[in-house]
Coordinates of N, CA and C in Angstrom, one line a residue:
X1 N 0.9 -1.2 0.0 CA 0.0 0.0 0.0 C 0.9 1.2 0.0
X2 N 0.3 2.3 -0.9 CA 1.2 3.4 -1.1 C 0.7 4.0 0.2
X3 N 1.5 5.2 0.7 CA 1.6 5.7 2.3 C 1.7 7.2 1.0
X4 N 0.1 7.4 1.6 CA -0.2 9.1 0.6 C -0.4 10.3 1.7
X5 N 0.7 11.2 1.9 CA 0.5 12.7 3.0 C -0.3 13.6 2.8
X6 N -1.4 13.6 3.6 CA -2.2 14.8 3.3 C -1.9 15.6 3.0
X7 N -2.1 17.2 2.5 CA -1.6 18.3 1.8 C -1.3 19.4 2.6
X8 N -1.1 19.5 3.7 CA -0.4 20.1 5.0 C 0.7 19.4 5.3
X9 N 0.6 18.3 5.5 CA 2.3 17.8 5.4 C 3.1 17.7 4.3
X10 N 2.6 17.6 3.0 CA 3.8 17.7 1.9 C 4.0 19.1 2.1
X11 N 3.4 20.4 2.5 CA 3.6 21.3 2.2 C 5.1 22.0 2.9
X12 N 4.8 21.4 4.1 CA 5.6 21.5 5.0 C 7.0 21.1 4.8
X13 N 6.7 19.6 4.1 CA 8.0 18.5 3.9 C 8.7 19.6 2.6
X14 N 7.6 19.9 1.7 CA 8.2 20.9 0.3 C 9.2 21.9 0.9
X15 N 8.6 22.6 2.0 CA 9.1 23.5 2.7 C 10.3 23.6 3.0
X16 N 11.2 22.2 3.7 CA 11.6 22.1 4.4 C 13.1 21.7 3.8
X17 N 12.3 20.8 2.5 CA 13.5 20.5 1.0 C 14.4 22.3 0.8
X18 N 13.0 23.0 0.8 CA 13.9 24.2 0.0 C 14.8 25.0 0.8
X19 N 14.2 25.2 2.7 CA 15.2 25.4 3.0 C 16.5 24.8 3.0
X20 N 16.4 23.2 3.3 CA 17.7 22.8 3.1 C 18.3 22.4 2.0
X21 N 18.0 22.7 0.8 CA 18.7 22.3 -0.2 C 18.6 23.6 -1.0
X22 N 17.9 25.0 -1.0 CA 18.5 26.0 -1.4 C 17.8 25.6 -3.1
X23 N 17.3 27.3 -3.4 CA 16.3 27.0 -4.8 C 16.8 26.6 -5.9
X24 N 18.2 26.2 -6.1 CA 18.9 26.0 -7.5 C 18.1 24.3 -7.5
X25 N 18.3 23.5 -6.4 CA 18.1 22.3 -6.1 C 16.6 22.3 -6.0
X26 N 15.6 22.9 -5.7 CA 14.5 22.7 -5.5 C 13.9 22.1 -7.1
X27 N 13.2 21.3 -7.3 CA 12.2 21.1 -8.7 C 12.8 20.0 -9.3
X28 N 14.6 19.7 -8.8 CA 14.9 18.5 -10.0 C 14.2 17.7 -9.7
X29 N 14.0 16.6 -8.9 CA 13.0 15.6 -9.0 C 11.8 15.6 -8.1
X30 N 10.5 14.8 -9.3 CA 9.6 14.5 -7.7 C 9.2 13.2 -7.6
X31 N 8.9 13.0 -6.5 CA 8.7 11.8 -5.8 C 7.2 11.6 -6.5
X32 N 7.1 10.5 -7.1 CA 5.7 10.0 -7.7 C 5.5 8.6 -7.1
X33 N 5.7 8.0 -6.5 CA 5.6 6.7 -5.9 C 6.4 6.1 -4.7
X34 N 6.1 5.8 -3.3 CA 6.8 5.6 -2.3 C 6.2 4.3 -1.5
X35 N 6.4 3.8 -1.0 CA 6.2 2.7 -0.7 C 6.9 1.9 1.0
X36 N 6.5 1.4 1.7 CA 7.8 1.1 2.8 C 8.0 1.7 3.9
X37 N 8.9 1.3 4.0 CA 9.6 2.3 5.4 C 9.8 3.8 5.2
X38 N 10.3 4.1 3.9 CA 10.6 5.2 3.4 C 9.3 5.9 2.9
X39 N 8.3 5.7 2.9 CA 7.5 6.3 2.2 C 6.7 7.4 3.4
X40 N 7.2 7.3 4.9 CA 7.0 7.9 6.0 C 8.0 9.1 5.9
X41 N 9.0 9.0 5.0 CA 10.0 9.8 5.2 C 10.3 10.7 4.2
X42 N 9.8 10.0 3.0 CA 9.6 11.0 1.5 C 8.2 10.3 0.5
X43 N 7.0 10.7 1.2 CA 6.1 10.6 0.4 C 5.6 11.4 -0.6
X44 N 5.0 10.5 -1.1 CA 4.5 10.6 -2.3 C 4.3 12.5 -2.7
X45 N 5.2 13.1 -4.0 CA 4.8 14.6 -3.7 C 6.1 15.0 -3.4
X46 N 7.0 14.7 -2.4 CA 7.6 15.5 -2.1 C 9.2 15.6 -3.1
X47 N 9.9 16.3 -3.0 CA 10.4 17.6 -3.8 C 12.5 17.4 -3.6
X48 N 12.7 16.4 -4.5 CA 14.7 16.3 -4.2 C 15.5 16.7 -4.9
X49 N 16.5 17.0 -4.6 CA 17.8 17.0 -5.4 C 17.6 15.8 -6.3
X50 N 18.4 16.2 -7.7 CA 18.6 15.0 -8.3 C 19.9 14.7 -7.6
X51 N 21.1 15.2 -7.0 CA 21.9 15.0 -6.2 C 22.3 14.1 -4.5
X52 N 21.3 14.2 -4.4 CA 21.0 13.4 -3.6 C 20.8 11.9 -3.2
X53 N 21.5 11.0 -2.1 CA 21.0 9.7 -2.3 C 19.8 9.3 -1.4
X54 N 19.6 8.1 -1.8 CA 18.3 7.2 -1.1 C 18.9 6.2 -0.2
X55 N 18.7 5.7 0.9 CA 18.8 4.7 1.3 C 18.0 3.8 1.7
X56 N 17.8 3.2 1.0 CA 16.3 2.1 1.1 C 16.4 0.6 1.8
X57 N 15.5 0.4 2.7 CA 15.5 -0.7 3.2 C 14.9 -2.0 2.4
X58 N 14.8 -3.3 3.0 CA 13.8 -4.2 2.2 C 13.1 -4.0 2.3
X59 N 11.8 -3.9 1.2 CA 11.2 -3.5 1.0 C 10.4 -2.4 0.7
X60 N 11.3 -1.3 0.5 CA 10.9 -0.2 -0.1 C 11.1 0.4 -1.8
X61 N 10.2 1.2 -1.6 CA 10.2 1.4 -3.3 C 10.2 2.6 -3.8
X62 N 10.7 3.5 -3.9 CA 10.7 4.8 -4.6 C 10.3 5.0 -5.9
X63 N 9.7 6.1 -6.7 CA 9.6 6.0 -7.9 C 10.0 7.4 -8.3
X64 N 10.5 8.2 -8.6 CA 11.0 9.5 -9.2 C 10.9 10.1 -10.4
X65 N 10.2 10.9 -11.0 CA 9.9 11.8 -12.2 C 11.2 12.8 -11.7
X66 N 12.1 12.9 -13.2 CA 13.1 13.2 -13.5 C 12.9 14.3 -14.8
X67 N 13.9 14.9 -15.3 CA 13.6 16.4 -16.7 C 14.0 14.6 -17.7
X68 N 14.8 14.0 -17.0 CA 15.0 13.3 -18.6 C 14.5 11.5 -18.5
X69 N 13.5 11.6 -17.7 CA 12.3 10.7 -17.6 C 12.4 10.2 -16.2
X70 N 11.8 8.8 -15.5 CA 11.1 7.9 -14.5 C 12.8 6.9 -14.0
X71 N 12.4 7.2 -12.7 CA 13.5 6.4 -11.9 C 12.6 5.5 -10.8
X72 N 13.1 4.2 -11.5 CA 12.8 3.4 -10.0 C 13.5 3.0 -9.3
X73 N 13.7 2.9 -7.5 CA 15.0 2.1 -6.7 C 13.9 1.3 -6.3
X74 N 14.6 0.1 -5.7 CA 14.1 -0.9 -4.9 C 14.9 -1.5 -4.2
X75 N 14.9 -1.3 -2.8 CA 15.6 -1.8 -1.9 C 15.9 -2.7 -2.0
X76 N 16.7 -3.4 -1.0 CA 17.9 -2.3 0.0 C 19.1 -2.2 -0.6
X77 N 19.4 -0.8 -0.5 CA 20.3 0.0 -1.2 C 20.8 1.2 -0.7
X78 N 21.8 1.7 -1.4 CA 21.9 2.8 -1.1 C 21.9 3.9 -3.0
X79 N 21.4 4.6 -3.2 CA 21.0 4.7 -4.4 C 21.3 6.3 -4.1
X80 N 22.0 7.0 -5.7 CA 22.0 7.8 -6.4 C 21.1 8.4 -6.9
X81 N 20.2 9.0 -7.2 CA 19.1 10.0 -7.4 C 19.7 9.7 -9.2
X82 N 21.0 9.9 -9.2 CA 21.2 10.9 -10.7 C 22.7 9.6 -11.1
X83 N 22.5 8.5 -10.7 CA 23.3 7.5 -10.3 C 23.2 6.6 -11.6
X84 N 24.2 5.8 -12.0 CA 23.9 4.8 -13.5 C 22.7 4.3 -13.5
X85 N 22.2 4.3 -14.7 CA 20.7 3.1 -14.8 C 21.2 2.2 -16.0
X86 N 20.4 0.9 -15.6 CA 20.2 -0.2 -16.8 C 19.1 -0.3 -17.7
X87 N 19.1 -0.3 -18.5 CA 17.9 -0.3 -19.4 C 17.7 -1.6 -20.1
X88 N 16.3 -2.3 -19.4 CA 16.2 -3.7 -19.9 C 16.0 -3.7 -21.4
X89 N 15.9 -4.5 -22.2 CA 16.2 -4.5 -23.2 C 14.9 -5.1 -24.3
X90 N 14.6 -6.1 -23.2 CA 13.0 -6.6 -23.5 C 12.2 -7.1 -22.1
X91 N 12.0 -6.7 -21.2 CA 11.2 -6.9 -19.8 C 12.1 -6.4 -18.9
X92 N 11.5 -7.2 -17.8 CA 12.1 -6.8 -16.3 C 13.5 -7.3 -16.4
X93 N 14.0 -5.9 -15.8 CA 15.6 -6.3 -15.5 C 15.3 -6.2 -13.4
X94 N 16.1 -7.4 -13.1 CA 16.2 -7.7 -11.6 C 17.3 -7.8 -11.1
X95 N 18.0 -8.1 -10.3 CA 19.3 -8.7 -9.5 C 19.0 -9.0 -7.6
X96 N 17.5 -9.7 -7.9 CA 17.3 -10.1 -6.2 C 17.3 -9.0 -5.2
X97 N 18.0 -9.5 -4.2 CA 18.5 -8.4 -3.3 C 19.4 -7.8 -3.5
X98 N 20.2 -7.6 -4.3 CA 21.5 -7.3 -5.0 C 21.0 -5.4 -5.0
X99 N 19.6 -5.0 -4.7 CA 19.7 -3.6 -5.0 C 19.6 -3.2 -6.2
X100 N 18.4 -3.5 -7.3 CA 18.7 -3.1 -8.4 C 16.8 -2.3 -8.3
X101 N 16.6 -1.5 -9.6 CA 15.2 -0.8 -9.7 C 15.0 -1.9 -11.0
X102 N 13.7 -1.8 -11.1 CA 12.9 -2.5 -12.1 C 12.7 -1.5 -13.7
X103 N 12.5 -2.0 -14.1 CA 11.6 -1.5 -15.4 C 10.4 -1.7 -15.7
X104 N 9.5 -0.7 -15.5 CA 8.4 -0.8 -15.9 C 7.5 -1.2 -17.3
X105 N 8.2 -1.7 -17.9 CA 7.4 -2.0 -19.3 C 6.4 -3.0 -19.9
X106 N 5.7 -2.6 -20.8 CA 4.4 -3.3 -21.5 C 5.4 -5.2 -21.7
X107 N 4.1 -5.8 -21.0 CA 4.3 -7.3 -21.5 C 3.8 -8.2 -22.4
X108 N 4.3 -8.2 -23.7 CA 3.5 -8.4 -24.7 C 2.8 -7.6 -25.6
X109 N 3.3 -7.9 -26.9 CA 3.0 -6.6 -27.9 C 1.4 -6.3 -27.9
X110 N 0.6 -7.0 -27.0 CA -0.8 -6.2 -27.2 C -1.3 -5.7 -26.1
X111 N -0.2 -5.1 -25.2 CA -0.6 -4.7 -24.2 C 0.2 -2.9 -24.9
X112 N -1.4 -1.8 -24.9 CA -0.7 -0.6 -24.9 C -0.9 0.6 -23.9
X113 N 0.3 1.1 -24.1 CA 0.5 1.8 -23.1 C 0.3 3.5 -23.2
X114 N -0.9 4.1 -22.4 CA -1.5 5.9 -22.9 C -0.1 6.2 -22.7
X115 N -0.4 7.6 -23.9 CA 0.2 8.8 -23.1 C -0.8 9.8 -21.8
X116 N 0.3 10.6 -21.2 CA -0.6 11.5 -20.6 C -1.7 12.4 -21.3
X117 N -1.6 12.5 -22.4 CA -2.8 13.5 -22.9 C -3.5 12.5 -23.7
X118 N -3.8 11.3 -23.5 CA -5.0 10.4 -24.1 C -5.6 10.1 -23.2
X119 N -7.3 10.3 -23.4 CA -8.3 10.2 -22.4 C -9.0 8.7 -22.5
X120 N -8.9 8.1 -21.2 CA -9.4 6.8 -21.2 C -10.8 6.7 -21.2
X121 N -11.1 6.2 -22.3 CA -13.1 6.4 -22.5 C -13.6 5.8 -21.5
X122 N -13.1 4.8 -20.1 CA -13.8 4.2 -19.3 C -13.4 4.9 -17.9
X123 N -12.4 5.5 -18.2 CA -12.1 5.9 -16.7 C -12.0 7.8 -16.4
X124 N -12.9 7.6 -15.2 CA -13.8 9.0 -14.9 C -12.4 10.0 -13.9
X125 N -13.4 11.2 -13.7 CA -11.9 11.5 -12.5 C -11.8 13.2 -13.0
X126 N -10.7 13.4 -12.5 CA -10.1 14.7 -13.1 C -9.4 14.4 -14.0
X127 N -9.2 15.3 -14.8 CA -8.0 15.3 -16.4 C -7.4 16.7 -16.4
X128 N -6.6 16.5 -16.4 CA -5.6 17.8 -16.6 C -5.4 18.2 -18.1
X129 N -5.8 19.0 -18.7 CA -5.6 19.8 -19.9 C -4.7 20.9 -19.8
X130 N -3.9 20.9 -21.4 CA -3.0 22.2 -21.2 C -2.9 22.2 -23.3
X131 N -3.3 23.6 -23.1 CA -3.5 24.2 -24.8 C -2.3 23.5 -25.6
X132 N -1.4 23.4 -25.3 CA -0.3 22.6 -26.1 C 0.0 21.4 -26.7
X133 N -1.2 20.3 -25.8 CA -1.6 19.5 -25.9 C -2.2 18.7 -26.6
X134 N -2.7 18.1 -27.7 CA -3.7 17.9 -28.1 C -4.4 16.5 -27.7
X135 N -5.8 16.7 -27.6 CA -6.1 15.2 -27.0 C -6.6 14.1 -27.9
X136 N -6.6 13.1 -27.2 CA -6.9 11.6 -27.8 C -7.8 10.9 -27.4
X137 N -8.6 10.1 -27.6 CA -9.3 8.8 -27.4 C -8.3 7.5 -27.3
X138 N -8.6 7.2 -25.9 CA -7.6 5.6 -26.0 C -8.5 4.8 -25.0
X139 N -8.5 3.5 -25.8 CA -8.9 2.4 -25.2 C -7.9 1.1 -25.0
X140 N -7.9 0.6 -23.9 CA -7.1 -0.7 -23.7 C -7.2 -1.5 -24.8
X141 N -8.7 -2.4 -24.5 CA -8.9 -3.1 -25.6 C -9.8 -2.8 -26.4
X142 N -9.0 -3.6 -27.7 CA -9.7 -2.5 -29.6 C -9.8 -4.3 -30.1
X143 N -10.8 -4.8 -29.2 CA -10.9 -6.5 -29.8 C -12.0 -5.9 -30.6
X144 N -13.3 -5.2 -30.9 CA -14.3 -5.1 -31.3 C -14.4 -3.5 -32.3
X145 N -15.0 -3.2 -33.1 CA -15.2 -1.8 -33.3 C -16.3 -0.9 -32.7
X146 N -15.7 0.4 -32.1 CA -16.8 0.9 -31.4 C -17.4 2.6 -31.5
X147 N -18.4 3.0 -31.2 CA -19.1 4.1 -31.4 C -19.1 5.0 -30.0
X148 N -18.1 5.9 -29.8 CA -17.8 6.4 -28.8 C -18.4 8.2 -28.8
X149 N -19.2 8.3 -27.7 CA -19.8 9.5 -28.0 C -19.2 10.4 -26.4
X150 N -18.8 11.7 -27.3 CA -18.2 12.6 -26.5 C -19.6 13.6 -26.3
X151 N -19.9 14.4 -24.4 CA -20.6 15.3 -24.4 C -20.4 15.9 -23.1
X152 N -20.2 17.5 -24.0 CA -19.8 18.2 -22.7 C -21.0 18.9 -22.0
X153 N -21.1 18.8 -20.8 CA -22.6 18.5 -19.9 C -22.9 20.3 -19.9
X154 N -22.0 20.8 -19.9 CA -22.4 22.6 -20.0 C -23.3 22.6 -20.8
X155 N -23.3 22.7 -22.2 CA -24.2 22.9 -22.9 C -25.1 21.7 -24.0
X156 N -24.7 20.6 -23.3 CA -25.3 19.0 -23.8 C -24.8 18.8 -25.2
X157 N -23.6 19.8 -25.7 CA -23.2 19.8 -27.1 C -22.5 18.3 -27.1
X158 N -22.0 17.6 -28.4 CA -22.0 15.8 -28.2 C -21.4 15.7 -29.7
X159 N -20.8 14.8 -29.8 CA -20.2 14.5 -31.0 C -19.9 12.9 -30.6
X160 N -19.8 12.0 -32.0 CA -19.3 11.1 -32.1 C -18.6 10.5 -32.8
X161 N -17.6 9.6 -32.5 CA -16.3 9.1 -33.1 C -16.1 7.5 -33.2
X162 N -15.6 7.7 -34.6 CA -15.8 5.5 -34.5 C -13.8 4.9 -34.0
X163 N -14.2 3.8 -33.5 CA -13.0 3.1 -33.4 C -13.3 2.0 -33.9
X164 N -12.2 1.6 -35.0 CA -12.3 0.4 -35.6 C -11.4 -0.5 -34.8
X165 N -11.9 -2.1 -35.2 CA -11.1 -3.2 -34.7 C -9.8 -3.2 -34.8
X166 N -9.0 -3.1 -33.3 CA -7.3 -2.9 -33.6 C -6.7 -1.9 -33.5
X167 N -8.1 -0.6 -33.4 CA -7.8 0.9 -32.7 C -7.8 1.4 -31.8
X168 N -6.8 1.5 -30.9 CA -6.4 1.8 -29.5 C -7.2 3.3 -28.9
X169 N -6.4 4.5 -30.1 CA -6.4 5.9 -30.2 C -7.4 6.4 -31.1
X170 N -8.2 7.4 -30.7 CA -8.8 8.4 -32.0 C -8.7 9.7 -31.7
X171 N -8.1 10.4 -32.5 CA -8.3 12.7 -32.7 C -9.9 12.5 -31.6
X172 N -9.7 13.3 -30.6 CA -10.8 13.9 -30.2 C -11.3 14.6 -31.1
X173 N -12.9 14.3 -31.2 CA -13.5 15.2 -31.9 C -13.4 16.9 -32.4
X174 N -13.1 16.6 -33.4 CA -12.7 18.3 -34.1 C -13.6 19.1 -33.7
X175 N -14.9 19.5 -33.8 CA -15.9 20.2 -33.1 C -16.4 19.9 -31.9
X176 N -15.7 19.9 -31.3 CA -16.1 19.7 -29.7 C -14.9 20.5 -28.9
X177 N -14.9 21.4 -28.9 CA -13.7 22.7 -28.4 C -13.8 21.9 -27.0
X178 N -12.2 22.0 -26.5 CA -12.0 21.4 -25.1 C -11.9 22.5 -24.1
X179 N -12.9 22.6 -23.3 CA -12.8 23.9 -22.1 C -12.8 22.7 -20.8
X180 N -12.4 23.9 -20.2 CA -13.0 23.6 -18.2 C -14.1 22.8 -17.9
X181 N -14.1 22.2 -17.4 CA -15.7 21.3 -17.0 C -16.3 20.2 -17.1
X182 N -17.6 19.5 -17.3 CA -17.4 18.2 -17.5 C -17.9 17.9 -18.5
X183 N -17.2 16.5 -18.7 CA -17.6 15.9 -19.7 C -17.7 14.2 -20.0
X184 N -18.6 13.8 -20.2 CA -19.0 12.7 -20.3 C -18.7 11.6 -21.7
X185 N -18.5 10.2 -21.5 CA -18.1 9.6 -22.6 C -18.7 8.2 -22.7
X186 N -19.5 7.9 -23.7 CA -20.1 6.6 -23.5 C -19.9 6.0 -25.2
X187 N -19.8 4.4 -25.2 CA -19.8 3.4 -25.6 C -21.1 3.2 -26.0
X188 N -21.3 3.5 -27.3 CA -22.6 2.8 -28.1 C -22.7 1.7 -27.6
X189 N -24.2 1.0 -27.4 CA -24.4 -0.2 -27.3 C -23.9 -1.0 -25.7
X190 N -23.3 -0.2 -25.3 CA -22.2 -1.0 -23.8 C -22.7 0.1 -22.5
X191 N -22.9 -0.4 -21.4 CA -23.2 0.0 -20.1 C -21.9 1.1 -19.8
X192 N -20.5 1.1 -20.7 CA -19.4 1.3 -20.2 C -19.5 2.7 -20.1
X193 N -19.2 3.6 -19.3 CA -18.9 5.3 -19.6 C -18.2 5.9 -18.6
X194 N -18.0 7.1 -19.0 CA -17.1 7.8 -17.6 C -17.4 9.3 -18.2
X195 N -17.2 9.5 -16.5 CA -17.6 11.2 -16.4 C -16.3 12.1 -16.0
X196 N -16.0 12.7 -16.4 CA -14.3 13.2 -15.9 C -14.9 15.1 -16.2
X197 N -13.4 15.4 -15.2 CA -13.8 16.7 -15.1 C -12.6 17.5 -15.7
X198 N -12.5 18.2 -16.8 CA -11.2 19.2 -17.2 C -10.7 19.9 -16.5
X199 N -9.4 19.9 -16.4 CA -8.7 20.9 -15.6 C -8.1 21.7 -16.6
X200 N -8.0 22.5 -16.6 CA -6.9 23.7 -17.4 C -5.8 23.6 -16.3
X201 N -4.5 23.6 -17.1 CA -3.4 23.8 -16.3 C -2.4 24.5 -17.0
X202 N -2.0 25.4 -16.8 CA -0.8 26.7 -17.0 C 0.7 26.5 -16.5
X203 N 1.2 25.6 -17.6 CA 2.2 24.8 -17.0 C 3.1 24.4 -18.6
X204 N 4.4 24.6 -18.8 CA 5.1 24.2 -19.5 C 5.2 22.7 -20.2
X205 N 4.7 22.2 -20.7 CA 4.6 20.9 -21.5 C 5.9 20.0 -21.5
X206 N 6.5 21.0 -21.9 CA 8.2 20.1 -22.3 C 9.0 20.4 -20.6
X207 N 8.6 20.7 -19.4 CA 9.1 20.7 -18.2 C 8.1 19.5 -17.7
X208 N 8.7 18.1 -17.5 CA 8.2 17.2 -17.4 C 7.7 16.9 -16.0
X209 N 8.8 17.9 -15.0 CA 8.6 17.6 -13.5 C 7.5 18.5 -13.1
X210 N 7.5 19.7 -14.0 CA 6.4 20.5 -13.6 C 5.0 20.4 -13.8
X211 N 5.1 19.4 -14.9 CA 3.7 18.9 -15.1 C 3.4 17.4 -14.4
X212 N 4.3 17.1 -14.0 CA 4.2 16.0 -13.2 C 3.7 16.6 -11.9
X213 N 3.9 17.5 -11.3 CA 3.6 18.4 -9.9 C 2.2 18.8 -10.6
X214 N 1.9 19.2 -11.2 CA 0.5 19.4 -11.5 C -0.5 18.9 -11.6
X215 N 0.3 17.6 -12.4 CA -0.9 16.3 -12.3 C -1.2 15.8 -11.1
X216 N 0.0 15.8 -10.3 CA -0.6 15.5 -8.8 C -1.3 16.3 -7.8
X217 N -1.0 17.5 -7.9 CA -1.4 18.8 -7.6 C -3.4 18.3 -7.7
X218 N -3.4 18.4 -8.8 CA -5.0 18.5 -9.4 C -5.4 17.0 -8.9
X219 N -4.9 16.3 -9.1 CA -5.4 14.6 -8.4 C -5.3 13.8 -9.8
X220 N -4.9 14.1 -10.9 CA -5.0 13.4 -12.3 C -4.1 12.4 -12.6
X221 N -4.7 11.5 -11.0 CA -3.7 9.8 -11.1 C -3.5 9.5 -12.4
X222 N -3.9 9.2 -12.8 CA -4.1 8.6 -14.4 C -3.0 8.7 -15.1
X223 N -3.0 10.3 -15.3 CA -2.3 10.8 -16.2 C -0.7 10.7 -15.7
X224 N -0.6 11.0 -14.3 CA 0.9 10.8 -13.8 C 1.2 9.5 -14.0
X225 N 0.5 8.4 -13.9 CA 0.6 6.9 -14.0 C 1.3 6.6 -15.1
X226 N 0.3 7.4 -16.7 CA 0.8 7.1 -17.7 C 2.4 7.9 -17.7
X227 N 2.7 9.0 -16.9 CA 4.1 9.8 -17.4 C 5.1 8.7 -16.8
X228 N 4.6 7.5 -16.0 CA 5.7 7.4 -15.0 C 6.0 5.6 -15.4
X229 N 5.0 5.2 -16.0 CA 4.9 4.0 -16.3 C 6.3 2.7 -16.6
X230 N 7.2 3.7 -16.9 CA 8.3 2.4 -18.1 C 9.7 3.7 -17.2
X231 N 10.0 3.2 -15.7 CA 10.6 3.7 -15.4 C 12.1 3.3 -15.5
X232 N 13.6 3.7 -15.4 CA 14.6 3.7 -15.6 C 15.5 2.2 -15.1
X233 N 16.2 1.5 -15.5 CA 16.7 0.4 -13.6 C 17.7 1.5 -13.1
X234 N 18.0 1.6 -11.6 CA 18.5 2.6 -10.7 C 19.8 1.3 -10.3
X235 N 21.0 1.5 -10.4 CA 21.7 0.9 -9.5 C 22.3 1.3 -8.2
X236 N 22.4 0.4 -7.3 CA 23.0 0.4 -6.3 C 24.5 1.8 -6.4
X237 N 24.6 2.6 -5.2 CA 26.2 2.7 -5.6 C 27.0 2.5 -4.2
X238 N 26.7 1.8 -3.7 CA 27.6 1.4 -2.5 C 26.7 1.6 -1.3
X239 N 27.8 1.7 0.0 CA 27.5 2.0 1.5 C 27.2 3.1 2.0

C-alpha cells in the first residue's frame, strides 16, 4: 500500500526540502511513488535534489519523475538519485536483493501503453488539460469496433467518433472545443462510460517535472501513472 501525506504535510516536507537544499536544487526531482519504510519519510509529492541519495531498506520502493524521464529504486540500497541506470532490453531487468530498480514496461505486444494526454473512454476522475496539448481517445482493448460518443454536460453539445477493430487511439472530436468542466463519454451499445472533469493547467509541456507536480497537484492519477509507467533500472552505488 502506497503511504499518501495529506496536503499540510507535503507542504511543509516541500518546505523544508527548499530550506535545506537552497532553490537552485529545488524542482529537479519528484517523488511519484513511495512505498515502505521510506515512504514515512519522503512521500509521495515530495520535492529532491537530483543529487542526492536514497537509502532504502527491504522493501521499499521509490519511484522518481526526472527532466530526462522515471527512476525506479528498490531496496535495500543505497541509491543515487542521478546515479547509472540499466535499461532492460525486453522486460524486467532484476538482481534479487543485489539492490537493483525494475523497469516498468508493457508485456507483450498487445498490451498498450496511454500517453498522458490520451483520455481513457472508461475511466472518470479529473483530467488535466494544457492548450499545447492535443487530446486523444484511448482504449485498452480494440478487440471489437466501437461508437464512442463525447458530451460536454455545460451545454449537452455531443459528437461522435468510431474506433475500428485494432484501434487503440482516436483525434478527439474536431468540433467539440476542449474547455473547463465536464464531460461525459459513452460506448454505443455498452453500459461502459465515464464522467471526468477538465482541468486547465498553465504549465510548461516540455518541463516534465512541472507537469508532473500538476498532475498531482490537481489529483490526475491517471495521467501521472501514464508519465511514470516504463521507469529507468536505478543501481545500487555502494554503503
Amino acid at each position: 500500500m502506497f503511504f499518501k501525506a495529506n496536503r499540510s504535510t507535503l507542504y511543509a516536507i516541500m518546505g523544508l526540502a527548499l530550506a535545506s537544499t537552497g532553490s537552485a536544487a529545488l524542482a529537479d526531482v519528484l517523488v511519484t511513488r513511495s512505498s515502505g519504510t521510506i515512504a514515512r519519510e519522503i512521500p509521495r509529492g515530495t520535492r529532491l535534489s537530483d543529487t542526492q541519495a536514497l537509502r532504502l531498506s527491504a522493501g521499499d520502493r521509490v519511484t522518481v519523475l526526472t527532466s530526462s524521464g522515471t527512476r525506479q529504486f528498490n531496496g535495500p540500497g543505497r541509491f543515487r538519485i542521478n546515479g547509472p541506470v540499466r535499461v532492460a532490453s525486453g522486460g524486467v531487468t532484476t538482481r534479487g536483493n543485489n539492490g537493483t530498480a525494475r523497469t516498468g514496461v508493457s508485456r507483450g505486444t498487445d498490451i498498450v501503453i496511454r500517453t498522458p494526454w490520451q483520455v481513457n473512454i472508461i475511466e472518470g476522475g479529473p483530467f488535466c488539460v494544457v492548450d499545447s496539448q492535443p487530446l486523444e481517445l484511448w482504449r485498452g482493448n480494440a478487440s471489437i469496433d466501437a461508437e464512442v460518443t463525447v458530451t460536454r454536460v455545460a451545454d449537452g453539445e455531443s459528437m461522435t467518433v468510431s474506433m475500428a477493430e485494432g484501434e487503440h487511439t482516436q483525434s478527439w472530436p474536431a468540433g467539440l472545443a476542449v474547455t473547463g468542466g465536464t464531460y461525459t463519454v459513452a460506448i454505443q451499445g455498452s453500459t461502459a462510460h465515464a464522467q471526468m472533469e477538465f482541468v486547465p493547467l498553465s504549465v510548461d509541456a516540455d518541463d516534465s517535472v512541472a507537469v508532473g507536480q500538476a498532475l498531482l497537484s490537481n489529483e490526475c492519477d491517471g495521467q501521472l501513472d501514464a508519465m511514470t509507467v516504463r521507469p529507468q533500472v536505478a543501481l545500487t552505488s555502494g554503503n
